[in-house]
Amino acid sequence: QPLSPRRLAACVCYVLKDAAERGRSSASTFATLRKGLAAGSLAHLLVVALKLVGVDGGGLLLPGRGLWTFYANFVAVPFTAGASVAMHALVAFATTCSEVGEEK
């Protein structure tokens, strides 16, 4: 089975956690991984925001039923949709706003 973006993000998070525990967070490899994780989460948040606005056939702001037609599961279970958005926002915040200390 191919490596899904969710599994890839989980592996990157584990590697970053391990690097932080070993005090190697400031190494260039881990900085690149952190930036990539932030970019992926921010891109996901942008796509979700565009879906909610309705740029692909209607939504909460633009006329049409595209949100309810194409993303029926998204609007059928708002709790899980909200949890997904909250998780991606937390990852984006943690990876873009965290300070990496100097190695000792």
Short mmCIF file of C-alpha atoms in Angstrom, two decimals:
data_model
loop_
_atom_site.label_atom_id
_atom_site.label_comp_id
_atom_site.label_asym_id
_atom_site.label_seq_id
_atom_site.Cartn_x
_atom_site.Cartn_y
_atom_site.Cartn_z
CA GLN A 1 0.00 0.00 0.00
CA PRO A 2 1.41 3.43 -0.88
CA LEU A 3 2.50 5.84 1.80
CA SER A 4 -0.35 8.26 2.37
CA PRO A 5 0.25 11.92 3.27
CA ARG A 6 -1.17 11.23 6.73
CA ARG A 7 1.31 8.41 7.38
CA LEU A 8 4.14 10.48 5.99
CA ALA A 9 3.23 13.37 8.32
CA ALA A 10 3.10 10.95 11.26
CA CYS A 11 6.59 9.68 10.41
CA VAL A 12 7.91 13.25 10.09
CA CYS A 13 6.38 14.14 13.48
CA TYR A 14 8.03 11.12 15.08
CA VAL A 15 11.41 12.01 13.57
CA LEU A 16 11.07 15.60 14.79
CA LYS A 17 10.10 14.42 18.27
CA ASP A 18 13.11 12.11 18.37
CA ALA A 19 15.38 14.93 17.19
CA ALA A 20 14.02 17.24 19.88
CA GLU A 21 14.63 14.62 22.57
CA ARG A 22 18.23 14.22 21.41
CA GLY A 23 18.79 17.99 21.20
CA ARG A 24 19.31 18.02 17.44
CA SER A 25 16.28 20.11 16.43
CA SER A 26 18.38 22.91 15.00
CA ALA A 27 20.13 20.68 12.43
CA SER A 28 19.35 21.63 8.82
CA THR A 29 17.64 18.31 8.03
CA PHE A 30 15.15 18.73 10.84
CA ALA A 31 14.59 22.39 10.01
CA THR A 32 13.68 21.34 6.47
CA LEU A 33 11.32 18.65 7.78
CA ARG A 34 9.69 21.18 10.11
CA LYS A 35 9.20 23.66 7.25
CA GLY A 36 7.75 20.93 5.03
CA LEU A 37 5.30 19.85 7.72
CA ALA A 38 4.23 23.47 8.21
CA ALA A 39 3.79 23.98 4.46
CA GLY A 40 1.65 20.85 4.16
CA SER A 41 -0.58 21.83 7.07
CA LEU A 42 -0.99 25.39 5.83
CA ALA A 43 -1.81 24.11 2.33
CA HIS A 44 -4.45 21.79 3.80
CA LEU A 45 -5.98 24.68 5.75
CA LEU A 46 -6.07 26.78 2.57
CA VAL A 47 -7.84 24.00 0.63
CA VAL A 48 -10.41 23.56 3.42
CA ALA A 49 -11.02 27.32 3.55
CA LEU A 50 -11.53 27.40 -0.23
CA LYS A 51 -13.95 24.47 0.02
CA LEU A 52 -15.96 26.25 2.71
CA VAL A 53 -16.09 29.48 0.72
CA GLY A 54 -17.32 27.48 -2.27
CA VAL A 55 -14.85 28.17 -5.06
CA ASP A 56 -15.59 24.76 -6.56
CA GLY A 57 -19.34 24.98 -7.01
CA GLY A 58 -20.81 26.86 -4.08
CA GLY A 59 -20.48 26.86 -0.35
CA LEU A 60 -21.06 29.05 2.65
CA LEU A 61 -20.28 32.33 0.86
CA LEU A 62 -20.65 31.68 -2.86
CA PRO A 63 -23.95 30.51 -4.37
CA GLY A 64 -24.42 26.85 -5.23
CA ARG A 65 -24.63 23.44 -3.58
CA GLY A 66 -21.08 22.27 -4.34
CA LEU A 67 -20.03 21.95 -0.70
CA TRP A 68 -22.99 19.70 0.09
CA THR A 69 -22.71 17.75 -3.19
CA PHE A 70 -18.97 17.15 -3.46
CA TYR A 71 -18.07 17.09 0.25
CA ALA A 72 -21.13 15.47 1.78
CA ASN A 73 -19.13 13.70 4.49
CA PHE A 74 -17.43 16.96 5.43
CA VAL A 75 -20.73 18.67 6.21
CA ALA A 76 -22.47 15.53 7.52
CA VAL A 77 -20.07 15.16 10.47
CA PRO A 78 -18.95 18.66 11.42
CA PHE A 79 -17.19 17.47 14.59
CA THR A 80 -14.62 15.42 12.71
CA ALA A 81 -14.21 18.16 10.11
CA GLY A 82 -13.59 20.64 12.91
CA ALA A 83 -11.17 18.27 14.63
CA SER A 84 -9.21 17.89 11.39
CA VAL A 85 -9.03 21.65 10.90
CA ALA A 86 -8.01 22.17 14.54
CA MET A 87 -5.26 19.54 14.29
CA HIS A 88 -3.83 21.03 11.10
CA ALA A 89 -3.98 24.54 12.62
CA LEU A 90 -2.14 23.29 15.72
CA VAL A 91 0.57 21.65 13.62
CA ALA A 92 0.94 24.76 11.48
CA PHE A 93 1.19 26.94 14.59
CA ALA A 94 3.63 24.64 16.36
CA THR A 95 5.95 24.28 13.39
CA THR A 96 5.98 27.94 12.35
CA CYS A 97 5.99 29.65 15.75
CA SER A 98 8.25 27.38 17.77
CA GLU A 99 11.73 28.55 18.64
CA VAL A 100 14.50 26.03 18.17
CA GLY A 101 17.19 26.38 20.79
CA GLU A 102 20.88 26.36 20.07
CA GLU A 103 22.73 23.07 20.41
CA LYS A 104 24.92 22.81 23.48
#
